[in-house]
Tab-separated table of C-alpha atoms in Angstrom:
chain	number	residue	atom	x	y	z
A	1	MET	CA	23.879	43.161	-18.242
A	2	ASP	CA	22.853	43.152	-14.607
A	3	CYS	CA	25.226	41.328	-12.194
A	4	ARG	CA	22.363	39.504	-10.503
A	5	LEU	CA	21.084	38.225	-13.819
A	6	VAL	CA	24.600	37.154	-14.793
A	7	VAL	CA	25.195	35.238	-11.562
A	8	ASN	CA	21.799	33.550	-11.824
A	9	SER	CA	22.726	32.383	-15.322
A	10	LEU	CA	26.185	31.107	-14.405
A	11	SER	CA	25.203	27.517	-13.730
A	12	ASN	CA	23.370	27.248	-17.030
A	13	TYR	CA	26.390	28.862	-18.692
A	14	LEU	CA	28.784	26.348	-17.132
A	15	ASP	CA	26.493	23.455	-18.059
A	16	GLY	CA	26.287	24.694	-21.630
A	17	SER	CA	22.541	25.213	-21.628
A	18	LEU	CA	22.467	28.887	-22.670
A	19	LEU	CA	21.745	30.099	-26.164
A	20	GLU	CA	24.671	31.445	-28.198
A	21	ALA	CA	23.420	35.019	-27.957
A	22	GLU	CA	23.080	34.695	-24.185
A	23	VAL	CA	26.592	33.262	-23.939
A	24	ARG	CA	28.025	36.208	-25.898
A	25	LEU	CA	26.296	38.768	-23.680
A	26	LEU	CA	27.338	36.956	-20.535
A	27	GLU	CA	30.959	36.637	-21.605
A	28	ILE	CA	31.127	40.328	-22.415
A	29	HIS	CA	29.902	41.075	-18.908
A	30	LEU	CA	32.292	38.608	-17.277
A	31	ALA	CA	35.250	40.136	-19.090
A	32	GLU	CA	34.357	43.499	-17.635
A	33	CYS	CA	33.169	42.467	-14.156
A	34	PRO	CA	35.795	40.775	-11.931
A	35	PRO	CA	33.342	39.992	-9.063
A	36	CYS	CA	31.038	38.086	-11.399
A	37	ASN	CA	34.013	36.399	-12.975
A	38	ILE	CA	35.200	35.234	-9.545
A	39	VAL	CA	31.791	33.689	-8.917
A	40	ARG	CA	32.055	31.948	-12.284
A	41	LEU	CA	35.488	30.552	-11.429
A	42	GLU	CA	34.360	29.362	-8.037
A	43	LEU	CA	31.258	27.664	-9.388
A	44	ALA	CA	33.341	26.022	-12.101
A	45	GLU	CA	35.760	24.788	-9.445
A	46	ILE	CA	32.926	23.318	-7.373
A	47	ARG	CA	31.476	21.721	-10.472
A	48	SER	CA	34.695	20.007	-11.454
A	49	ALA	CA	35.635	19.049	-7.889
A	50	ALA	CA	32.276	17.339	-7.477
A	51	ARG	CA	33.209	14.900	-10.240
A	52	GLU	CA	36.351	13.895	-8.400
A	53	LEU	CA	35.048	13.352	-4.926
A	54	PRO	CA	36.575	10.346	-3.209
A	55	LEU	CA	34.507	7.265	-2.499
A	56	HIS	CA	33.623	6.545	1.092
A	57	THR	CA	33.999	3.166	2.727
A	58	PRO	CA	31.430	1.782	5.124
A	59	GLN	CA	32.320	-0.263	8.188
A	60	ARG	CA	33.688	-3.704	7.402
A	61	ALA	CA	30.887	-5.252	9.428
A	62	LEU	CA	28.361	-4.050	6.868
A	63	TRP	CA	28.852	-7.086	4.640
A	64	LYS	CA	28.225	-9.389	7.607
A	65	ARG	CA	25.036	-7.474	8.336
A	66	ILE	CA	23.926	-7.805	4.723
A	67	GLN	CA	24.779	-11.496	4.665
A	68	LEU	CA	22.846	-12.078	7.869
A	69	SER	CA	19.916	-10.070	6.613
A	70	ILE	CA	19.806	-12.111	3.407
A	71	GLU	CA	20.079	-15.401	5.300
A	72	VAL	CA	17.352	-14.420	7.736
A	73	GLY	CA	15.223	-13.178	4.861
A	74	GLU	CA	15.682	-16.426	2.987
A	75	SER	CA	14.849	-18.592	5.967
A	76	GLN	CA	11.830	-16.491	6.813
A	77	GLN	CA	10.665	-16.147	3.253
A	78	GLY	CA	8.357	-19.121	3.639
A	79	LYS	CA	7.141	-17.896	7.000
A	80	GLY	CA	6.866	-14.375	5.666
A	81	ARG	CA	4.808	-15.508	2.737
A	82	GLU	CA	2.519	-17.332	5.132
A	83	ALA	CA	2.347	-14.282	7.370
A	84	ILE	CA	1.384	-12.180	4.377
A	85	GLU	CA	-1.263	-14.668	3.395
A	86	GLN	CA	-2.601	-15.084	6.911
A	87	PRO	CA	-3.920	-11.562	7.329
A	88	GLY	CA	-5.617	-12.070	3.993
A	89	ARG	CA	-7.403	-15.142	5.228
A	90	TRP	CA	-7.972	-13.500	8.546
A	91	SER	CA	-9.490	-10.400	7.052
A	92	ARG	CA	-11.478	-12.565	4.660
A	93	LEU	CA	-12.911	-14.402	7.613
A	94	MET	CA	-13.546	-11.194	9.480
A	95	SER	CA	-15.298	-9.637	6.544
A	96	ARG	CA	-17.134	-12.712	5.343
A	97	HIS	CA	-20.727	-12.018	4.485
A	98	PHE	CA	-23.478	-14.503	3.934
A	99	THR	CA	-25.012	-13.914	0.562
A	100	PHE	CA	-28.374	-15.335	-0.182
A	101	THR	CA	-30.740	-15.120	-3.096
A	102	LEU	CA	-34.021	-13.214	-2.780
A	103	PRO	CA	-36.126	-16.369	-2.312
A	104	GLN	CA	-33.665	-17.445	0.347
A	105	LEU	CA	-33.983	-14.100	2.098
A	106	ALA	CA	-37.741	-14.296	1.918
A	107	GLY	CA	-37.513	-17.793	3.315
A	108	ALA	CA	-35.227	-16.553	6.053
A	109	GLY	CA	-37.774	-13.906	7.006
A	110	ALA	CA	-40.497	-16.504	7.197
A	111	LEU	CA	-38.115	-18.719	9.059
A	112	VAL	CA	-37.519	-16.141	11.754
A	113	LEU	CA	-41.242	-15.849	12.342
A	114	ALA	CA	-41.616	-19.605	12.340
A	115	LEU	CA	-38.664	-19.919	14.648
A	116	VAL	CA	-40.099	-17.560	17.217
A	117	GLY	CA	-43.268	-19.579	17.316
A	118	PHE	CA	-41.369	-22.848	17.334
A	119	SER	CA	-39.027	-21.683	20.065
A	120	LEU	CA	-41.854	-20.625	22.283
A	121	PHE	CA	-43.528	-23.950	21.660
A	122	ASN	CA	-40.304	-25.849	22.252
A	123	LEU	CA	-39.505	-23.948	25.404
A	124	SER	CA	-42.877	-24.679	26.798
A	125	ARG	CA	-42.340	-28.403	26.069
A	126	HIS	CA	-38.676	-28.757	27.039
A	127	ALA	CA	-38.234	-26.155	29.744
A	128	GLY	CA	-34.603	-26.007	30.896
A	129	GLN	CA	-33.248	-28.155	28.017
A	130	PRO	CA	-30.838	-25.923	26.069
A	131	LEU	CA	-30.457	-26.095	22.325
A	132	ASN	CA	-27.040	-27.236	21.157
A	133	ILE	CA	-26.041	-24.971	18.357
A	134	GLN	CA	-22.304	-25.598	18.356
A	135	GLY	CA	-21.806	-29.263	17.924
A	136	GLY	CA	-24.512	-29.872	15.398
A	137	THR	CA	-25.925	-32.709	17.468
A	138	GLY	CA	-28.813	-30.888	19.178
A	139	PRO	CA	-32.238	-32.449	19.362
A	140	SER	CA	-33.512	-30.741	16.241
A	141	LEU	CA	-30.593	-32.014	14.159
A	142	ILE	CA	-30.929	-35.496	15.561
A	143	GLN	CA	-34.485	-35.389	14.409
A	144	ALA	CA	-33.338	-33.986	11.102
A	145	LYS	CA	-31.226	-37.060	10.437
A	146	ALA	CA	-34.445	-38.776	9.515
A	147	ALA	CA	-34.743	-36.476	6.491
A	148	MET	CA	-31.207	-36.031	5.200
A	149	LEU	CA	-30.763	-34.120	1.997
A	150	PRO	CA	-28.769	-35.601	-0.889
A	151	GLY	CA	-25.057	-35.132	-0.166
A	152	GLU	CA	-25.727	-34.027	3.386
A	153	PRO	CA	-24.337	-37.116	5.182
A	154	GLU	CA	-20.999	-36.800	3.344
A	155	MET	CA	-20.884	-33.092	4.049
A	156	ARG	CA	-21.587	-33.635	7.735
A	157	GLU	CA	-18.989	-36.353	7.932
A	158	ASP	CA	-16.391	-34.063	6.382
A	159	ILE	CA	-17.368	-31.264	8.763
A	160	GLU	CA	-17.164	-33.519	11.797
A	161	ARG	CA	-13.742	-34.762	10.774
A	162	ARG	CA	-12.437	-31.217	10.357
A	163	MET	CA	-14.115	-30.107	13.563
A	164	SER	CA	-12.360	-32.813	15.579
A	165	ILE	CA	-8.983	-31.706	14.139
A	166	LEU	CA	-9.668	-28.052	14.857
A	167	ASN	CA	-11.007	-28.751	18.339
A	168	ALA	CA	-7.679	-30.384	19.175
A	169	ARG	CA	-5.838	-27.256	18.032
A	170	LYS	CA	-8.240	-24.683	19.313
A	171	ALA	CA	-6.688	-24.466	22.776
A	172	ALA	CA	-3.499	-23.064	21.276
A	173	TRP	CA	-5.259	-20.259	19.374
A	174	ASP	CA	-5.209	-16.640	20.408
A	175	PRO	CA	-8.412	-15.650	22.256
A	176	PRO	CA	-9.487	-13.219	19.462
A	177	MET	CA	-9.028	-15.971	16.896
A	178	ARG	CA	-11.118	-18.368	18.986
A	179	GLU	CA	-13.735	-15.701	19.425
A	180	VAL	CA	-14.024	-15.072	15.685
A	181	PHE	CA	-14.133	-18.773	14.933
A	182	ASP	CA	-16.806	-19.470	17.561
A	183	SER	CA	-18.810	-16.470	16.482
A	184	HIS	CA	-18.841	-17.505	12.802
A	185	LEU	CA	-19.473	-21.116	13.616
A	186	GLY	CA	-22.238	-20.163	16.013
A	187	LYS	CA	-23.992	-18.082	13.367
A	188	ILE	CA	-23.796	-20.862	10.817
A	189	ASP	CA	-25.007	-23.511	13.261
A	190	GLU	CA	-27.812	-21.280	14.404
A	191	SER	CA	-28.927	-20.752	10.823
A	192	LEU	CA	-28.596	-24.454	10.155
A	193	ASN	CA	-30.765	-25.281	13.117
A	194	HIS	CA	-33.366	-22.797	11.984
A	195	CYS	CA	-33.429	-24.212	8.475
A	196	ARG	CA	-33.536	-27.746	9.735
A	197	ARG	CA	-36.476	-26.995	11.966
A	198	ASN	CA	-38.266	-25.374	9.099
A	199	LEU	CA	-37.582	-28.394	6.939
A	200	LEU	CA	-39.051	-30.608	9.623
A	201	ALA	CA	-42.253	-28.677	9.306
A	202	ASN	CA	-42.077	-28.562	5.538
A	203	PRO	CA	-39.652	-31.150	4.088
A	204	ALA	CA	-40.407	-30.146	0.485
A	205	ASP	CA	-39.339	-26.510	0.990
A	206	GLN	CA	-36.638	-26.146	-1.683
A	207	ASP	CA	-35.463	-22.761	-0.459
A	208	HIS	CA	-34.595	-24.150	2.907
A	209	GLN	CA	-33.052	-27.219	1.369
A	210	GLN	CA	-30.757	-24.937	-0.641
A	211	MET	CA	-30.038	-22.877	2.424
A	212	VAL	CA	-29.072	-25.941	4.419
A	213	MET	CA	-26.592	-27.078	1.768
A	214	ALA	CA	-25.239	-23.560	1.345
A	215	LEU	CA	-24.746	-23.315	5.089
A	216	TYR	CA	-22.922	-26.630	5.199
A	217	GLU	CA	-20.634	-25.384	2.457
A	218	GLU	CA	-20.113	-22.167	4.366
A	219	LYS	CA	-19.267	-24.124	7.482
A	220	LEU	CA	-16.871	-26.308	5.566
A	221	ARG	CA	-15.101	-23.259	4.094
A	222	LEU	CA	-14.823	-21.727	7.541
A	223	LEU	CA	-13.239	-24.894	8.901
A	224	GLU	CA	-10.909	-25.130	5.911
A	225	ASP	CA	-9.827	-21.518	6.317
A	226	PHE	CA	-9.071	-21.928	10.002
A	227	ASP	CA	-7.388	-25.215	9.300
A	228	LYS	CA	-4.985	-23.356	6.962
A	229	LEU	CA	-4.176	-20.824	9.669
A	230	LYS	CA	-2.489	-23.610	11.670
B	1	MET	CA	42.837	-35.320	4.959
B	2	SER	CA	45.557	-32.810	4.228
B	3	VAL	CA	45.202	-33.580	0.544
B	4	MET	CA	41.485	-32.803	0.733
B	5	LEU	CA	42.121	-29.528	2.518
B	6	ALA	CA	44.671	-28.564	-0.053
B	7	GLY	CA	42.129	-29.426	-2.724
B	8	GLU	CA	39.455	-27.326	-1.067
B	9	GLN	CA	41.873	-24.450	-0.716
B	10	ALA	CA	42.720	-24.726	-4.385
B	11	ASN	CA	39.032	-24.721	-5.230
B	12	ASN	CA	38.488	-21.582	-3.168
B	13	VAL	CA	41.392	-19.872	-4.868
B	14	THR	CA	39.929	-20.850	-8.233
B	15	VAL	CA	36.512	-19.521	-7.240
B	16	GLU	CA	38.009	-16.247	-6.028
B	17	ALA	CA	40.101	-15.896	-9.160
B	18	THR	CA	37.044	-16.615	-11.297
B	19	ASN	CA	35.063	-13.987	-9.415
B	20	VAL	CA	37.805	-11.426	-9.901
B	21	THR	CA	37.821	-11.896	-13.662
B	22	ALA	CA	34.099	-12.497	-14.138
B	23	SER	CA	31.952	-9.697	-15.514
B	24	ASP	CA	29.234	-8.120	-13.415
B	25	TYR	CA	26.658	-9.902	-15.545
B	26	GLU	CA	28.291	-13.294	-14.982
B	27	LEU	CA	28.483	-12.657	-11.261
B	28	ALA	CA	24.875	-11.490	-11.225
B	29	GLN	CA	23.788	-14.684	-12.953
B	30	ALA	CA	25.741	-16.784	-10.489
B	31	ALA	CA	24.323	-14.795	-7.561
B	32	ALA	CA	20.823	-15.313	-8.951
B	33	ARG	CA	21.483	-19.055	-8.677
B	34	GLY	CA	22.268	-18.542	-4.989
B	35	ASP	CA	26.062	-18.280	-5.260
B	36	MET	CA	26.908	-16.089	-2.268
B	37	GLU	CA	30.559	-15.825	-3.245
B	38	ALA	CA	29.567	-14.275	-6.540
B	39	PHE	CA	27.273	-11.905	-4.700
B	40	GLU	CA	30.051	-10.993	-2.301
B	41	ALA	CA	32.290	-10.272	-5.276
B	42	LEU	CA	29.636	-7.892	-6.596
B	43	TYR	CA	29.446	-6.286	-3.178
B	44	GLU	CA	33.210	-5.863	-3.065
B	45	ARG	CA	33.151	-4.197	-6.466
B	46	HIS	CA	30.288	-1.808	-5.916
B	47	HIS	CA	29.648	-1.245	-2.223
B	48	ARG	CA	31.792	1.898	-1.926
B	49	ARG	CA	30.001	3.577	-4.780
B	50	VAL	CA	26.597	2.637	-3.385
B	51	TYR	CA	27.558	3.731	0.111
B	52	SER	CA	29.057	7.012	-1.090
B	53	LEU	CA	25.920	7.858	-3.025
B	54	CYS	CA	23.729	7.027	-0.021
B	55	LEU	CA	25.966	8.999	2.321
B	56	ARG	CA	26.000	12.064	0.091
B	57	MET	CA	22.273	11.951	-0.396
B	58	VAL	CA	21.269	11.478	3.254
B	59	ALA	CA	24.313	13.067	4.942
B	60	ASN	CA	24.190	10.620	7.816
B	61	VAL	CA	26.571	7.684	8.313
B	62	THR	CA	24.124	5.401	10.122
B	63	GLU	CA	21.319	6.012	7.653
B	64	ALA	CA	23.740	5.582	4.755
B	65	GLU	CA	24.868	2.204	6.080
B	66	ASP	CA	21.300	1.094	6.657
B	67	LEU	CA	20.402	2.186	3.149
B	68	THR	CA	23.421	0.417	1.671
B	69	GLN	CA	22.387	-2.727	3.490
B	70	GLU	CA	18.856	-2.391	2.164
B	71	VAL	CA	20.150	-1.788	-1.365
B	72	PHE	CA	22.209	-4.975	-1.333
B	73	VAL	CA	19.432	-7.021	0.244
B	74	GLN	CA	17.081	-5.738	-2.468
B	75	LEU	CA	19.765	-6.419	-5.045
B	76	PHE	CA	20.022	-10.025	-3.902
B	77	ARG	CA	16.263	-10.428	-4.166
B	78	LYS	CA	16.021	-8.804	-7.577
B	79	ILE	CA	19.250	-9.933	-9.141
B	80	GLY	CA	17.507	-12.659	-11.074
B	81	SER	CA	15.651	-9.972	-13.008
B	82	PHE	CA	18.876	-8.362	-14.227
B	83	ARG	CA	19.044	-9.317	-17.891
B	84	GLY	CA	22.197	-7.449	-18.808
B	85	GLU	CA	20.413	-5.063	-21.174
B	86	SER	CA	21.909	-2.101	-19.331
B	87	ALA	CA	25.195	-1.867	-17.484
B	88	PHE	CA	25.064	-3.447	-14.063
B	89	THR	CA	26.362	-0.221	-12.515
B	90	THR	CA	23.480	1.730	-14.076
B	91	TRP	CA	20.984	-0.809	-12.804
B	92	LEU	CA	22.483	-0.784	-9.321
B	93	HIS	CA	22.693	2.993	-9.339
B	94	ARG	CA	18.996	3.258	-10.117
B	95	LEU	CA	18.198	0.733	-7.398
B	96	THR	CA	20.217	2.807	-4.943
B	97	VAL	CA	18.602	6.091	-5.931
B	98	ASN	CA	15.148	4.516	-5.608
B	99	GLN	CA	16.019	3.255	-2.166
B	100	VAL	CA	17.211	6.700	-1.105
B	101	LEU	CA	14.083	8.348	-2.487
B	102	MET	CA	11.912	5.832	-0.673
B	103	HIS	CA	13.818	6.720	2.486
B	104	PHE	CA	13.140	10.414	1.868
B	105	ARG	CA	9.472	9.734	1.323
B	106	LYS	CA	9.224	7.706	4.535
B	107	ARG	CA	10.796	10.568	6.427
B	108	GLY	CA	8.617	13.139	4.703
B	109	VAL	CA	11.577	14.957	3.172
B	110	ARG	CA	10.505	17.489	0.550
B	111	LEU	CA	12.824	17.480	-2.428
B	112	GLU	CA	11.318	20.430	-4.226
B	113	GLN	CA	12.310	23.356	-2.095
B	114	THR	CA	11.495	26.890	-2.964
B	115	THR	CA	11.933	28.657	0.322
B	116	GLU	CA	13.722	27.318	3.340
B	117	GLU	CA	16.821	27.927	5.350
B	118	GLY	CA	19.043	27.171	2.396
B	119	GLU	CA	17.393	29.668	0.093
B	120	MET	CA	19.938	31.828	-1.663
B	121	GLN	CA	20.010	35.519	-1.708
B	122	ASP	CA	20.269	36.651	-5.253
B	123	VAL	CA	22.826	39.257	-4.257
B	124	VAL	CA	26.271	38.686	-5.690
B	125	GLN	CA	29.012	38.415	-3.155
B	126	VAL	CA	31.472	40.751	-4.761
B	127	GLY	CA	35.103	40.028	-5.310
B	128	SER	CA	36.234	42.593	-2.764
B	129	GLU	CA	35.125	40.176	-0.112
B	130	ARG	CA	37.767	37.748	-1.283
B	131	PRO	CA	40.274	39.157	-3.688
B	132	HIS	CA	41.053	35.796	-5.236
B	133	SER	CA	38.992	32.928	-6.323
B	134	MET	CA	39.080	30.019	-3.868
B	135	PRO	CA	42.154	27.866	-4.349
B	136	VAL	CA	41.853	24.258	-5.386
B	137	ILE	CA	38.919	23.006	-3.404
B	138	ASP	CA	39.623	20.621	-0.611
B	139	ARG	CA	37.535	17.590	-1.584
B	140	ILE	CA	36.850	16.719	2.048
B	141	ALA	CA	35.642	20.261	2.699
B	142	LEU	CA	33.375	20.018	-0.323
B	143	ASP	CA	31.962	16.718	0.932
B	144	LYS	CA	31.258	18.302	4.296
B	145	ALA	CA	29.667	21.301	2.645
B	146	ILE	CA	27.439	19.028	0.538
B	147	ALA	CA	26.243	17.423	3.773
B	148	GLN	CA	25.119	20.852	4.983
B	149	LEU	CA	22.898	21.507	1.983
B	150	PRO	CA	19.135	21.230	2.396
B	151	PRO	CA	17.952	17.779	1.167
B	152	GLY	CA	16.405	19.082	-2.057
B	153	TYR	CA	19.495	20.978	-3.145
B	154	ARG	CA	21.713	18.139	-2.041
B	155	ALA	CA	19.786	15.555	-4.032
B	156	VAL	CA	19.966	17.595	-7.234
B	157	PHE	CA	23.637	18.485	-6.736
B	158	VAL	CA	24.659	14.889	-6.009
B	159	LEU	CA	22.704	13.487	-8.939
B	160	HIS	CA	23.837	16.144	-11.413
B	161	ASP	CA	27.312	17.230	-10.414
B	162	VAL	CA	28.574	14.167	-8.551
B	163	GLU	CA	26.814	11.346	-10.384
B	164	GLY	CA	26.703	13.048	-13.753
B	165	HIS	CA	22.992	12.875	-14.555
B	166	GLU	CA	21.474	15.328	-17.013
B	167	HIS	CA	18.761	17.673	-15.769
B	168	GLU	CA	16.097	15.694	-17.622
B	169	GLU	CA	17.157	12.550	-15.758
B	170	VAL	CA	17.354	14.354	-12.415
B	171	ALA	CA	13.890	15.787	-12.986
B	172	GLU	CA	12.514	12.354	-13.805
B	173	ILE	CA	14.205	10.662	-10.849
B	174	LEU	CA	13.106	13.264	-8.326
B	175	GLY	CA	9.733	13.915	-9.869
B	176	VAL	CA	10.343	17.637	-10.379
B	177	SER	CA	10.423	19.825	-13.468
B	178	VAL	CA	13.630	20.390	-15.443
B	179	GLY	CA	13.415	24.067	-14.523
B	180	THR	CA	13.276	23.181	-10.833
B	181	SER	CA	16.243	20.895	-11.235
B	182	LYS	CA	18.273	23.658	-12.889
B	183	SER	CA	17.236	26.238	-10.338
B	184	GLN	CA	17.982	23.959	-7.374
B	185	LEU	CA	21.346	23.035	-8.807
B	186	HIS	CA	22.338	26.652	-9.152
B	187	LYS	CA	21.207	27.404	-5.628
B	188	ALA	CA	23.075	24.363	-4.354
B	189	ARG	CA	26.288	25.492	-6.041
B	190	MET	CA	25.900	29.014	-4.705
B	191	LYS	CA	25.278	27.684	-1.209
B	192	LEU	CA	28.356	25.459	-1.469
B	193	ARG	CA	30.406	28.424	-2.586
B	194	GLU	CA	29.211	30.350	0.432
B	195	LEU	CA	29.968	27.458	2.802
B	196	LEU	CA	33.405	26.870	1.327
B	197	ASN	CA	34.262	30.568	1.391
B	198	LYS	CA	33.359	30.702	5.074
B	199	LYS	CA	35.837	27.924	5.751
B	200	LEU	CA	38.686	29.332	3.739
């Protein structure tokens, strides 16, 4: 048997994973080859010494570190959970998409055209008077109060209540957070104004009625989400 | 007041005595209910074994202490899920190994090594080089030699020869084949032999 082959099989031999025939051949070789036998003895020594290695002891301060880490972890668990949830809400807000049905989309298309015409008309009549799209109290919405949809007053009341709470907190928000909030709110209010104007022209338009209520719900969800962010 | 203090002291002694005699499972249950003394008792019992395993696997004192800390923090968080179906030591051992492997993964350590600086030459170092087999191995020298092994060899050697896992278990833990485990173990032993012979 070749010495190289024998040495390469020594670990398997020591671990008892060779076949009987292989063991016999190997032992014959070992009996006749002192160098290979020395390797066997040395590997066997390493193998048995490894089982008796002493245990090491870490620094005594390690327990204090662990204790502190657990205490900090426990106290921050609530905060941590919130922090984990916050990016979720945040990313949800960042990635929020407005989903509309086909009739609503068709209505929206018509609305854009109507809006352009209406805007031009309005601008020519009220030159220099800006449209208020943030507060929901612009001229078009004031006019719209005359034709409130079912459930709309309650929805608006709820929105106004939440808005006043959030407005009080808004100053403490990070600028990017304010920017996202304003941007989303702006889009919703803009769409609301468009729908409202369209409903003024055609109060029986069910698509726009649905859109108005859907937009109020969207606005409410936005306010709720930001309210949860604290 | 002094009576109360004496009473408290007696209570502490009782708690400590209880913790000394309590089984790992009992301590684990108490720790799961937030009993830090029970958890400390578990730490006292097992921290050296956990630390030694971490140290042998990563071969770095600071990293081993950090890992030990992480293991016990994880243990505290998960201890409620210990149902006593397996021995606590087995459960803790697995938790420790997982933590070490996660550490390896974070650092991009490859455990399946085929060619690197620790690769063995298949040439037999003949007996003429050293007329006698090495005397009883100095355990400290062996520990130091283990630390010099490449991570892949070291992991297999520690799990198989030090911790007593079978090749099938080592292969499963490290995510390698049984053949790789056997081959790496042999190379690890040969490398240790070479390192120890250099020192003697």
